[in-house]
Coordinates of C-alpha atoms in Angstrom, one line a residue:
Chain S
M531 CA -31.9 -7.8 7.0
S532 CA -33.2 -5.1 5.1
N533 CA -36.1 -4.9 7.6
V534 CA -33.8 -4.5 10.5
Y535 CA -33.7 -1.4 12.0
H536 CA -30.5 0.1 12.5
P537 CA -29.4 3.8 13.7
D538 CA -27.4 6.1 11.5
L539 CA -24.2 4.8 13.9
A540 CA -21.8 6.6 12.4
Q541 CA -23.5 10.3 12.8
L542 CA -24.2 9.1 16.3
Q543 CA -21.0 8.7 16.7
K544 CA -19.7 11.7 15.3
N545 CA -21.7 13.6 16.9
V546 CA -21.6 12.1 20.8
C547 CA -18.5 10.0 21.1
N548 CA -16.9 13.1 23.2
C549 CA -19.8 12.8 25.7
P550 CA -20.0 9.8 27.0
L551 CA -23.1 10.8 28.4
L552 CA -24.9 12.0 26.4
L553 CA -24.2 8.8 24.9
S554 CA -25.4 6.2 27.4
Y555 CA -28.5 8.0 27.9
A556 CA -28.8 7.3 23.4
I557 CA -28.0 3.7 24.1
L558 CA -31.2 4.2 27.3
D559 CA -33.6 5.3 24.5
F560 CA -33.1 2.5 22.0
C561 CA -33.7 0.6 24.6
S562 CA -36.7 2.0 25.6
I563 CA -38.5 1.9 22.2
S564 CA -39.2 -2.2 21.1
I565 CA -38.1 -2.4 17.5
D566 CA -38.2 -5.5 15.7
L567 CA -40.2 -6.0 13.6
F568 CA -40.4 -9.9 12.7
K569 CA -42.3 -12.6 12.5
R570 CA -40.5 -15.3 13.6
P571 CA -41.2 -19.0 13.3
I572 CA -42.4 -20.2 16.9
C573 CA -40.2 -20.6 19.9
S574 CA -39.5 -22.2 23.3
V575 CA -36.0 -22.1 25.5
L576 CA -36.4 -25.0 28.5
H577 CA -33.7 -25.3 30.9
W578 CA -33.3 -27.9 33.4
Y579 CA -30.6 -29.0 36.1
P580 CA -29.2 -32.6 35.8
P581 CA -30.1 -35.2 38.1
S582 CA -27.8 -35.5 41.3
N583 CA -26.9 -38.6 40.2
Q584 CA -25.8 -37.7 37.1
T585 CA -22.7 -35.4 35.9
S586 CA -24.3 -32.4 33.2
S587 CA -22.8 -34.5 30.6
Q588 CA -24.4 -37.9 31.7
A589 CA -27.8 -35.8 31.5
E590 CA -26.9 -33.8 28.1
E591 CA -26.3 -37.4 26.6
A592 CA -29.3 -38.5 28.1
L593 CA -31.4 -36.3 26.1
L594 CA -29.6 -36.7 23.0
S595 CA -29.5 -40.1 22.3
H596 CA -33.5 -39.8 23.2
L597 CA -33.8 -37.3 20.5
K598 CA -32.0 -39.4 17.9
N599 CA -34.4 -42.7 19.3
I600 CA -38.0 -40.0 18.1
G601 CA -35.7 -39.7 15.1
A602 CA -33.7 -36.9 15.1
S603 CA -31.6 -35.8 12.8
V604 CA -27.8 -33.7 13.6
K605 CA -27.0 -30.6 11.7
Q606 CA -23.4 -30.0 11.2
S607 CA -23.4 -26.9 12.7
Q608 CA -22.9 -25.7 16.7
W609 CA -24.8 -22.8 17.5
W610 CA -23.6 -20.7 20.9
M611 CA -24.4 -17.4 22.6
D612 CA -23.2 -15.3 24.8
C613 CA -24.6 -12.7 27.2
E614 CA -22.3 -9.0 28.8
Q615 CA -23.6 -7.5 31.4
F616 CA -23.1 -3.7 31.9
T617 CA -23.4 -1.9 34.6
A618 CA -23.3 2.2 35.2
L619 CA -19.9 3.4 37.1
P620 CA -21.2 3.3 40.8
N621 CA -19.1 7.4 40.2
L622 CA -22.2 8.5 38.2
S623 CA -24.7 9.1 40.2
A624 CA -27.2 9.9 37.3
L625 CA -26.8 6.5 36.2
S626 CA -27.1 4.6 39.8
G627 CA -27.5 0.9 39.9
R628 CA -28.8 0.9 35.5
S629 CA -27.3 -1.9 34.4
F630 CA -28.5 -3.5 30.5
Q631 CA -27.0 -6.4 28.6
V632 CA -26.3 -7.0 25.4
I633 CA -26.2 -10.5 23.8
H634 CA -24.7 -12.1 20.8
T635 CA -25.8 -15.3 18.8
S636 CA -24.7 -18.1 16.3
E637 CA -27.9 -17.9 14.2
N638 CA -27.5 -14.1 13.6
E639 CA -23.9 -13.3 14.0
S640 CA -24.6 -9.7 11.6
L641 CA -27.0 -8.5 15.4
S642 CA -26.8 -7.6 18.0
F643 CA -29.1 -7.4 21.0
A644 CA -29.4 -4.8 24.5
I645 CA -32.2 -5.8 26.8
T646 CA -32.7 -3.0 29.7
E647 CA -33.9 -4.7 33.2
Q648 CA -37.5 -3.6 31.6
T649 CA -37.3 -6.2 29.2
N650 CA -37.5 -4.1 26.1
V651 CA -34.4 -5.8 23.2
L652 CA -33.0 -3.6 20.4
V653 CA -31.9 -5.1 17.6
S654 CA -29.6 -3.6 15.5
E655 CA -26.4 -4.3 14.0
R656 CA -23.8 -5.3 14.9
S657 CA -21.7 -2.4 14.5
F658 CA -23.5 -1.5 18.0
D659 CA -20.6 -3.1 19.6
T660 CA -18.1 0.0 18.2
I661 CA -20.9 2.1 20.4
L662 CA -20.5 0.0 23.9
T663 CA -16.2 0.2 23.6
K664 CA -17.3 4.5 23.5
M665 CA -18.7 4.0 26.8
S666 CA -16.4 2.5 28.8
D667 CA -16.5 5.6 31.0
C668 CA -20.2 5.0 32.0
Y669 CA -20.5 1.2 31.2
Q670 CA -18.4 -1.6 31.8
P671 CA -19.1 -5.1 31.6
N672 CA -19.1 -6.8 33.9
K673 CA -16.5 -9.9 33.1
L674 CA -17.6 -12.2 36.5
T675 CA -21.2 -12.7 34.8
R676 CA -20.4 -13.2 31.5
I677 CA -22.9 -16.2 30.0
E678 CA -21.8 -17.9 27.6
A679 CA -23.9 -21.2 26.4
K680 CA -22.8 -23.9 23.5
G681 CA -24.1 -27.2 21.6
K682 CA -25.2 -28.9 19.0
K683 CA -29.0 -28.5 16.5
F684 CA -30.6 -31.3 15.8
E685 CA -33.8 -31.6 12.9
I686 CA -36.7 -33.0 13.2
G687 CA -40.0 -33.2 10.8
D688 CA -40.5 -29.5 10.3
F689 CA -39.1 -29.0 13.9
S690 CA -35.1 -27.8 14.9
I691 CA -33.5 -28.2 18.0
K692 CA -31.3 -26.6 20.0
V693 CA -29.2 -28.8 23.5
G694 CA -26.5 -27.3 24.7
S695 CA -25.2 -26.4 28.1
V696 CA -25.4 -22.5 29.8
S697 CA -22.2 -21.7 32.0
L698 CA -21.1 -18.4 33.7
G699 CA -17.1 -17.9 34.2
P700 CA -16.1 -21.5 34.5
N701 CA -19.1 -23.1 35.9
F702 CA -21.2 -25.5 34.4
K703 CA -24.8 -24.3 35.5
C704 CA -27.8 -25.5 33.4
L705 CA -29.0 -27.1 30.5
V706 CA -31.0 -25.5 27.9
M707 CA -33.0 -26.8 25.4
E708 CA -34.6 -24.6 22.3
V709 CA -37.7 -25.9 20.0
E710 CA -38.5 -23.9 17.4
Y711 CA -41.8 -24.6 14.6
K712 CA -40.8 -23.3 11.8
P713 CA -43.6 -22.9 9.5
S714 CA -45.4 -20.8 12.2
S715 CA -45.0 -17.7 14.3
Y716 CA -48.6 -17.5 14.5
T717 CA -47.9 -17.6 18.4
K718 CA -52.3 -17.8 19.7
D719 CA -52.8 -21.5 17.8
T720 CA -49.6 -22.9 17.6
L721 CA -49.0 -22.9 21.5
P722 CA -51.5 -26.9 21.5
L723 CA -48.9 -28.1 18.8
L724 CA -46.0 -26.8 19.8
H725 CA -47.0 -27.9 23.9
E726 CA -47.7 -31.6 22.4
F727 CA -44.5 -32.0 20.8
L728 CA -42.7 -30.4 23.5
S729 CA -44.1 -33.4 26.5
I730 CA -43.2 -35.7 23.1
V731 CA -39.5 -34.7 22.6
C732 CA -39.3 -34.1 26.9
S733 CA -40.3 -37.2 27.9
N734 CA -39.1 -38.2 31.2
L735 CA -35.7 -36.1 30.8
V736 CA -36.9 -32.4 30.9
P737 CA -39.6 -30.0 32.8
V738 CA -42.3 -29.1 30.5
P739 CA -44.2 -26.2 31.7
E740 CA -48.0 -26.9 32.1
N741 CA -48.7 -23.1 29.7
L742 CA -46.5 -21.9 27.2
N743 CA -47.9 -18.2 27.6
Q744 CA -44.7 -16.9 29.4
I745 CA -42.8 -17.6 25.5
T746 CA -43.5 -13.9 24.6
T747 CA -44.6 -10.4 26.0
P748 CA -48.2 -10.1 26.9
T749 CA -47.7 -6.8 25.4
N750 CA -47.6 -8.6 22.4
S751 CA -49.2 -12.2 21.7
T752 CA -49.5 -11.9 17.9
F753 CA -46.7 -12.7 16.1
Y754 CA -43.8 -14.4 17.5
Q755 CA -40.6 -12.1 17.3
L756 CA -37.0 -12.6 17.6
S757 CA -37.0 -11.0 20.6
D758 CA -39.2 -12.8 22.1
T759 CA -36.3 -16.3 22.4
I760 CA -33.8 -13.3 23.1
L761 CA -37.0 -12.8 26.2
Q762 CA -36.9 -15.8 26.8
Y763 CA -33.0 -16.3 27.3
K764 CA -32.4 -13.8 29.1
R765 CA -34.6 -15.2 32.2
V766 CA -32.6 -18.2 32.0
F767 CA -29.3 -16.8 31.6
D768 CA -30.3 -14.2 35.5
E769 CA -31.9 -17.3 36.8
C770 CA -28.3 -18.8 36.4
R771 CA -26.6 -15.4 38.0
R772 CA -29.2 -15.8 40.6
V773 CA -28.4 -19.5 41.4
N774 CA -26.2 -20.8 44.1
P775 CA -23.0 -21.9 41.9
N776 CA -22.2 -25.0 43.9
L777 CA -26.5 -26.2 43.4
A778 CA -25.0 -28.4 40.3
M779 CA -21.6 -28.1 39.3
N780 CA -19.8 -30.0 36.7
Chain R
M1327 CA -80.6 -81.1 -12.6
D1328 CA -83.6 -82.0 -11.1
N1329 CA -87.1 -82.7 -12.7
S1330 CA -88.4 -78.8 -11.9
N1331 CA -85.3 -77.6 -13.7
I1332 CA -86.4 -79.9 -16.6
C1333 CA -89.1 -78.3 -16.8
S1334 CA -88.9 -75.2 -16.9
V1335 CA -85.7 -75.9 -19.6
E1336 CA -88.1 -77.8 -21.8
K1337 CA -90.8 -74.9 -21.4
L1338 CA -88.1 -72.1 -22.1
T1339 CA -87.2 -73.6 -25.4
E1340 CA -91.1 -73.7 -25.9
T1341 CA -91.3 -70.4 -25.2
I1342 CA -88.6 -69.2 -28.1
K1343 CA -89.8 -71.4 -30.9
L1344 CA -93.3 -69.0 -29.3
V1345 CA -90.9 -66.0 -29.4
E1346 CA -89.8 -67.2 -33.1
N1347 CA -93.3 -67.4 -34.1
L1348 CA -94.1 -64.3 -33.6
R1349 CA -91.1 -63.2 -35.6
A1350 CA -92.5 -64.8 -38.6
T1351 CA -95.7 -63.3 -38.2
V1352 CA -94.5 -59.7 -37.6
Y1353 CA -92.2 -60.2 -40.9
V1354 CA -95.3 -60.9 -42.4
V1355 CA -97.1 -57.8 -41.9
F1356 CA -93.5 -55.9 -42.6
D1357 CA -93.2 -57.8 -45.8
E1358 CA -97.1 -56.8 -47.0
L1359 CA -96.6 -53.9 -46.3
V1360 CA -93.6 -53.0 -47.7
G1361 CA -95.0 -54.7 -50.9
G1362 CA -98.2 -52.7 -50.8
K1363 CA -96.5 -49.2 -50.9
T1364 CA -93.7 -50.0 -54.0
I1365 CA -97.1 -51.1 -55.6
N1366 CA -98.3 -47.7 -55.1
D1367 CA -95.2 -46.0 -55.9
G1368 CA -95.9 -48.0 -59.6
I1369 CA -98.8 -46.6 -59.9
K1370 CA -99.5 -43.4 -59.0
D1371 CA -99.5 -41.4 -61.2
H1372 CA -102.7 -43.3 -62.9
R1373 CA -105.2 -43.3 -59.8
T1374 CA -107.9 -44.9 -60.3
I1375 CA -111.0 -46.2 -58.3
N1376 CA -109.7 -49.3 -58.8
D1377 CA -106.5 -49.0 -56.8
K1378 CA -108.3 -47.4 -53.7
E1379 CA -110.0 -50.9 -54.0
K1380 CA -106.6 -52.3 -53.4
G1381 CA -105.9 -50.3 -51.2
K1382 CA -108.5 -51.0 -49.2
K1383 CA -107.8 -54.5 -49.1
M1384 CA -104.6 -54.5 -48.0
V1385 CA -105.6 -53.0 -45.1
A1386 CA -107.9 -55.0 -44.6
N1387 CA -105.9 -57.8 -45.1
L1388 CA -102.8 -55.9 -43.1
H1389 CA -105.7 -56.2 -40.2
L1390 CA -106.1 -59.7 -40.7
N1391 CA -103.0 -60.5 -40.2
L1392 CA -102.0 -58.5 -37.0
Q1393 CA -105.0 -59.5 -35.3
N1394 CA -104.1 -63.2 -36.8
G1395 CA -100.9 -63.4 -37.0
V1396 CA -99.5 -61.4 -34.8
N1397 CA -102.0 -60.9 -31.8
K1398 CA -102.5 -65.1 -31.7
A1399 CA -99.2 -65.3 -31.9
L1400 CA -98.2 -62.2 -28.9
N1401 CA -101.1 -63.7 -26.8
M1402 CA -99.9 -67.5 -27.0
L1403 CA -96.0 -66.4 -25.5
E1404 CA -97.7 -64.7 -23.1
S1405 CA -99.5 -67.4 -21.8
S1406 CA -96.0 -69.3 -22.2
M1407 CA -94.8 -66.7 -20.1
S1408 CA -96.9 -66.9 -17.3
S1409 CA -96.6 -70.9 -16.8
L1410 CA -92.4 -70.2 -16.9
G1411 CA -92.3 -68.1 -13.8
R1412 CA -90.0 -65.9 -13.2
Y1413 CA -87.1 -66.8 -14.0
P1414 CA -84.9 -66.6 -10.7
L1415 CA -82.0 -64.1 -10.6
S1416 CA -79.8 -65.9 -8.6
A1417 CA -79.0 -67.7 -12.2
L1418 CA -77.9 -64.6 -14.4
P1419 CA -74.7 -63.7 -14.1
H1420 CA -74.8 -60.6 -15.9
N1421 CA -77.6 -60.9 -18.2
P1422 CA -80.1 -63.1 -19.1
G1423 CA -79.3 -63.4 -22.0
F1424 CA -75.6 -64.9 -21.2
H1425 CA -78.4 -68.4 -19.4
L1426 CA -80.5 -68.9 -22.4
L1427 CA -77.3 -69.2 -24.8
S1428 CA -74.7 -71.2 -22.4
L1429 CA -78.3 -73.6 -22.8
E1430 CA -76.6 -74.3 -26.7
T1431 CA -73.3 -74.8 -25.4
T1432 CA -73.4 -78.7 -27.8
D1433 CA -74.0 -76.3 -30.8
S1434 CA -70.2 -75.5 -31.5
A1435 CA -71.5 -72.2 -33.5
G1436 CA -73.9 -71.6 -30.3
Q1437 CA -70.3 -71.5 -28.1
E1438 CA -69.2 -69.2 -31.0
L1439 CA -72.0 -67.0 -30.6
Y1440 CA -71.9 -66.6 -27.2
E1441 CA -67.8 -65.6 -26.8
T1442 CA -68.7 -62.9 -29.5
L1443 CA -72.2 -61.6 -27.2
H1444 CA -69.7 -62.5 -24.2
N1445 CA -67.0 -60.0 -25.5
D1446 CA -69.8 -57.9 -26.9
Y1447 CA -71.4 -57.7 -23.3
M1448 CA -68.1 -56.4 -22.0
H1449 CA -68.0 -53.9 -24.3
V1450 CA -70.6 -52.7 -23.8
Y1451 CA -70.5 -52.4 -19.8
K1452 CA -66.9 -51.2 -20.3
I1453 CA -68.5 -48.6 -22.2
C1454 CA -71.2 -47.3 -20.2
D1455 CA -68.5 -47.2 -17.0
N1456 CA -65.9 -45.0 -19.0
S1457 CA -69.1 -43.0 -20.3
G1458 CA -70.7 -42.4 -16.8
L1459 CA -67.4 -41.6 -15.8
M1460 CA -67.1 -39.0 -18.7
F1461 CA -70.0 -37.2 -17.7
K1462 CA -69.2 -36.8 -14.2
S1463 CA -66.0 -34.7 -15.3
L1464 CA -67.6 -33.0 -18.2
T1465 CA -70.7 -32.3 -16.2
R1466 CA -68.0 -29.5 -13.8
N1467 CA -67.1 -28.5 -16.5
M1468 CA -69.9 -27.5 -19.5
K1469 CA -73.4 -26.2 -18.6
I1470 CA -75.5 -28.3 -20.1
P1471 CA -78.9 -28.1 -19.9
N1472 CA -82.0 -30.0 -19.1
T1473 CA -80.4 -33.1 -17.2
Q1474 CA -81.8 -34.0 -14.3
D1475 CA -78.7 -35.6 -12.7
I1476 CA -76.5 -32.7 -12.4
E1477 CA -77.8 -30.1 -9.8
P1478 CA -79.7 -26.7 -10.8
I1479 CA -78.3 -24.1 -12.2
S1480 CA -78.4 -20.9 -9.2
Q1481 CA -76.4 -18.4 -8.7
T1482 CA -73.2 -20.2 -7.6
N1483 CA -73.4 -22.0 -11.3
I1484 CA -72.9 -19.3 -13.2
Y1485 CA -68.6 -19.8 -12.4
H1486 CA -68.4 -23.3 -13.1
T1487 CA -67.5 -22.4 -16.8
I1488 CA -63.7 -22.4 -17.9
K1489 CA -63.7 -19.6 -20.4
A1490 CA -65.0 -16.8 -18.4
P1491 CA -63.8 -13.2 -18.9
R1492 CA -61.6 -12.0 -16.6
S1493 CA -64.2 -10.2 -15.4
H1494 CA -66.8 -12.7 -14.3
L1495 CA -63.3 -13.7 -11.9
E1496 CA -63.5 -10.1 -11.0
S1497 CA -67.1 -10.5 -9.7
F1498 CA -65.9 -14.1 -8.3
V1499 CA -63.6 -12.5 -6.0
A1500 CA -65.7 -9.5 -4.7
N1501 CA -68.3 -12.1 -3.8
M1502 CA -65.9 -14.3 -1.9
N1503 CA -64.2 -11.5 -0.1
Q1504 CA -67.3 -9.9 0.7
R1505 CA -68.3 -13.7 1.9
F1506 CA -65.7 -14.3 4.3
G1507 CA -65.3 -10.8 4.9
S1508 CA -69.0 -10.6 6.8
S1509 CA -68.8 -13.4 8.7
G1510 CA -67.8 -11.5 11.6
G1511 CA -64.4 -11.0 13.6
S1512 CA -60.6 -11.2 11.3
Q1513 CA -60.7 -12.0 8.0
V1514 CA -60.8 -15.8 7.3
L1515 CA -60.3 -15.9 3.7
K1516 CA -58.6 -13.1 1.5
L1517 CA -58.7 -13.3 -2.6
N1518 CA -56.3 -10.8 -4.3
L1519 CA -56.7 -11.5 -8.0
M1520 CA -53.3 -11.1 -10.6
K1521 CA -51.9 -11.3 -13.4
T1522 CA -49.3 -13.7 -14.4
S1523 CA -47.5 -14.0 -17.5
S1524 CA -48.6 -17.8 -17.6
G1525 CA -53.0 -16.5 -16.6
N1526 CA -55.2 -15.3 -13.8
M1527 CA -53.7 -16.5 -10.7
L1528 CA -55.3 -15.6 -6.7
K1529 CA -53.5 -15.8 -3.8
A1530 CA -55.3 -16.8 -0.9
I1531 CA -54.6 -15.9 2.6
V1532 CA -56.1 -18.3 5.2
G1533 CA -55.7 -16.8 8.9
T1534 CA -52.1 -16.4 9.7
V1535 CA -51.7 -20.1 8.8
L1536 CA -51.4 -20.7 5.3
K1537 CA -51.0 -18.2 1.6
A1538 CA -52.1 -20.4 -1.4
N1539 CA -51.0 -19.3 -5.2
I1540 CA -54.1 -20.0 -7.4
M1541 CA -53.9 -21.1 -11.4
M1542 CA -57.0 -20.3 -12.4
Q1543 CA -58.7 -21.6 -15.7
G1544 CA -61.6 -19.4 -16.1
L1545 CA -63.5 -19.8 -13.2
L1546 CA -62.6 -23.4 -12.2
V1547 CA -58.8 -24.0 -9.7
D1548 CA -56.3 -25.4 -12.3
R1549 CA -53.3 -25.9 -10.6
V1550 CA -52.8 -25.2 -6.6
V1551 CA -49.8 -24.0 -4.5
V1552 CA -50.0 -24.1 -0.9
H1553 CA -47.2 -22.4 1.3
S1554 CA -46.9 -21.2 5.0
F1555 CA -47.9 -17.6 6.0
N1556 CA -44.4 -16.6 6.5
E1557 CA -42.9 -17.6 2.9
E1558 CA -42.4 -15.2 0.4
T1559 CA -43.1 -15.7 -2.5
T1560 CA -42.7 -13.7 -6.1
N1561 CA -44.6 -13.5 -8.7
E1562 CA -42.2 -14.3 -11.3
N1563 CA -41.5 -17.5 -9.7
I1564 CA -44.6 -18.7 -7.6
W1565 CA -44.8 -22.1 -8.4
P1566 CA -41.9 -23.2 -5.9
P1567 CA -42.8 -25.7 -3.2
S1568 CA -43.1 -24.8 0.7
K1569 CA -39.6 -25.8 2.2
F1570 CA -41.4 -27.4 5.0
I1571 CA -43.1 -31.2 4.5
V1572 CA -46.5 -29.7 6.2
F1573 CA -47.1 -26.9 3.7
N1574 CA -46.1 -29.4 0.8
R1575 CA -48.8 -32.6 2.1
L1576 CA -51.0 -29.6 1.8
T1577 CA -50.3 -28.5 -1.8
E1578 CA -51.0 -32.6 -2.8
I1579 CA -54.8 -32.8 -0.7
A1580 CA -55.5 -28.8 -2.1
N1581 CA -54.6 -30.5 -6.0
S1582 CA -57.0 -33.2 -5.4
A1583 CA -59.5 -31.0 -3.7
A1584 CA -59.9 -28.4 -6.2
L1585 CA -60.9 -31.6 -8.5
Y1586 CA -63.0 -33.1 -6.5
Y1587 CA -65.1 -29.8 -6.3
G1588 CA -66.6 -28.5 -9.4
S1589 CA -67.3 -24.9 -8.3
S1590 CA -64.0 -22.6 -7.0
S1591 CA -66.4 -21.2 -4.1
K1592 CA -66.6 -24.7 -3.1
F1593 CA -62.7 -25.3 -3.0
F1594 CA -62.1 -21.6 -1.2
F1595 CA -64.6 -23.0 1.5
W1596 CA -62.8 -26.1 1.5
L1597 CA -59.2 -24.4 1.9
S1598 CA -61.2 -21.9 5.1
Y1599 CA -60.8 -24.8 6.7
Y1600 CA -57.3 -24.9 7.1
Q1601 CA -57.4 -21.7 10.0
N1602 CA -56.9 -24.3 12.9
L1603 CA -54.5 -26.4 11.1
Y1604 CA -52.6 -26.2 14.7
S1605 CA -54.6 -26.5 16.7
Q1606 CA -57.2 -28.9 15.9
P1607 CA -56.8 -31.7 17.2
C1608 CA -57.1 -34.8 15.3
K1609 CA -61.2 -36.8 15.3
S1610 CA -59.4 -39.8 14.7
C1611 CA -56.4 -40.8 17.2
G1612 CA -57.4 -36.9 19.5
K1613 CA -53.7 -36.1 18.9
I1614 CA -52.3 -33.3 17.1
L1615 CA -49.3 -34.1 16.2
M1616 CA -48.1 -37.5 14.5
D1617 CA -46.6 -39.7 16.7
E1618 CA -46.6 -43.1 15.1
N1619 CA -43.8 -43.7 12.7
N1620 CA -44.4 -42.9 9.2
R1621 CA -44.9 -40.7 6.8
D1622 CA -46.6 -38.5 8.7
R1623 CA -45.2 -38.3 11.4
Y1624 CA -45.0 -35.0 13.7
L1625 CA -47.8 -33.1 11.0
P1626 CA -50.3 -32.1 12.4
P1627 CA -54.2 -33.5 11.3
V1628 CA -53.2 -32.0 7.2
R1629 CA -56.5 -33.7 6.1
R1630 CA -60.1 -31.7 5.7
D1631 CA -62.4 -34.0 4.5
F1632 CA -64.5 -33.2 1.5
V1633 CA -67.7 -33.4 2.4
H1634 CA -67.9 -33.1 6.7
Q1635 CA -64.9 -30.4 6.5
D1636 CA -64.6 -29.4 10.4
M1637 CA -63.3 -33.6 10.5
V1638 CA -59.7 -32.6 10.7
Y1639 CA -57.7 -36.0 10.2
H1640 CA -54.0 -37.3 9.9
L1641 CA -53.5 -38.4 6.0
S1642 CA -52.3 -41.9 7.8
C1643 CA -55.5 -42.2 10.6
Y1644 CA -57.8 -40.9 7.6
Q1645 CA -56.3 -43.7 6.1
S1646 CA -57.2 -46.4 8.1
N1647 CA -60.2 -45.0 9.1
D1648 CA -61.6 -45.6 5.3
E1649 CA -60.6 -49.3 5.3
L1650 CA -62.6 -49.4 8.4

C-alpha cells in the first residue's frame, strides 16, 4: 500500500489535537481532495429488496443456489463493511448541518474511507480513526444510523462476487451484491462485458440496471478506482437510511 | 474384364516392348560413342589422315544409328502410344508406375519388385511432404534469393532475420511506434525495448487492455507472455503466467500466432487488435461472454483470426466454426 496517500498524522495530531475546531476543518479539507490514485478492478454494486412472499434469508438463499448452479465456488472467508455517520454538534454554528461518513471494509482493513456529502472520498490509513476520537467535541458518530453489511464471497472464472445483507442497527434493510471483473480496470470498454455478466448472474432474481454508467463519477471515467466502489456502497447505505424501516422487515 | 480392356492390355505390352527396343537402339548409339572415344584416346599422339577418316566414318555411323535405329524405334513407339489412347486417370492409384507393374503380379520376382517400388514411392512422397514443410519454415527464417515462391523482399522484410544486431531491433521498435502512433487518437500499441539477462525483450502495451513481454531472437518473436494491463512484472522474473484465465489463454494463442506470422511487424499488427477484447462480441454467437458450460466459460472472445484480424471468436466458437 505504498501508494496510499496519508497525511503525516503524528504531526497533525501534535499540532491540532488541542484545537478540535481547527482539526475538523483540516478533516473537511482533506475530504475535499480526492486522493485515491489506484487502478482497481471494475466492479458494480447492486442492491435489491426481497419479494413480499420471501424473507431476506430465503431471497439470499435463492441467489446463492443460482450462483452455485452457474458454477461459482464459495470462498472460505466472509466479508463485512460498516458505515458510521458523523454529524456536527448543533452548538457549533460554524459547522451547522455538516456531516461525513466513515466506512471500513474487510477487503481493505488497513484503510479508512471518509466521504463528505459532496461525494469526495478521502482514503487514508486506519490511524485516521484516532483523529476522529479527538474530534468528539465537534463531530460525533450517530449510533442510530450505523449501517453494517456482511455476507459470503464467491469466485467464478475471472469474476469475484460478494453477496450479503445490509442492516441498520438491528433492522434488516436490503440485500447487496458486488460483482468484480478482476482483469480490467478500464471503465469505458469493460462496461458491456460486465453488464452481460450481470444479466447472467442476476437471472430474474435481482433487477439489473439498464446501463452501468453510474458506477464511476463522470469526472473520472477512465480508470476504475477504489473510491468508486465506496461511493456505490454509500449510495446504497443512503437509500437504506431513507427507506421506511417497515418496508422490508425480516 | 471386357474386350476393350484386354485389347488395351495387349497394346500396352506391345508398347512396353517398343520401349525396350528404343532403349536397345539408344544403347547401341552410346556403346559405339564410348568405343570411338577410347580409340581416339589410344592414338591421340599419332594423328594421321587415316584417323580423320575413321572419325568421319564414326560420325556417319552415329547418324545412321540415330536415324535408322533410334528415330525409327521412337516413331513406332509414338504411333503405338497414340493408338493406346489416354489412360483413364481414375484407374491410377497414385502413380502410373504402380498400375503397369501390377499387370505382372503373377511373377514372384515382379511381386517383390512391386513391393520394393511401392515402398520407395511412399518414401519419396514422405520426403516431398517433409521438404515442403521444411521449406515453409526455413523461408520464414532465411532470405533465399531468386526463389519465386517466397514473397518479394520488401522494406519490411529486412526484419526477417534471426541474427540481426540490436540496432536493427531499435529501428524496428521506433518504426512500429511511429506507425501505431500516427494512426490518430491514443496510441493503440506501444513498444519498449529492454535488455534482460537472457537477451532482448520487448514490452508491448495494447491500449489499456494488456501488456505482453516478448523475448526476441534477433528480429523474430521467440516467446510471449501476456498479462493484464494492471499486472506488474519485474524485469528479473518476466515469465510467471498471468493471474487471470483470460490472459493465460491469450498467452497460448499469442505463441501460436508468433509461429504463424513470419514477420514480427505482422505479429504486432495482429496483437493490436486486442484493444477491444472486452467490448467486441463473438462473430459466431454474438455474445461477449461465453455462456456455455465448457473450458471457456465466462471468457470474452479471446481469438482473433490470423488472416482476418477483425474476426473475433470465442475459442470454442472458432473451433466449431472450423468444423462447419
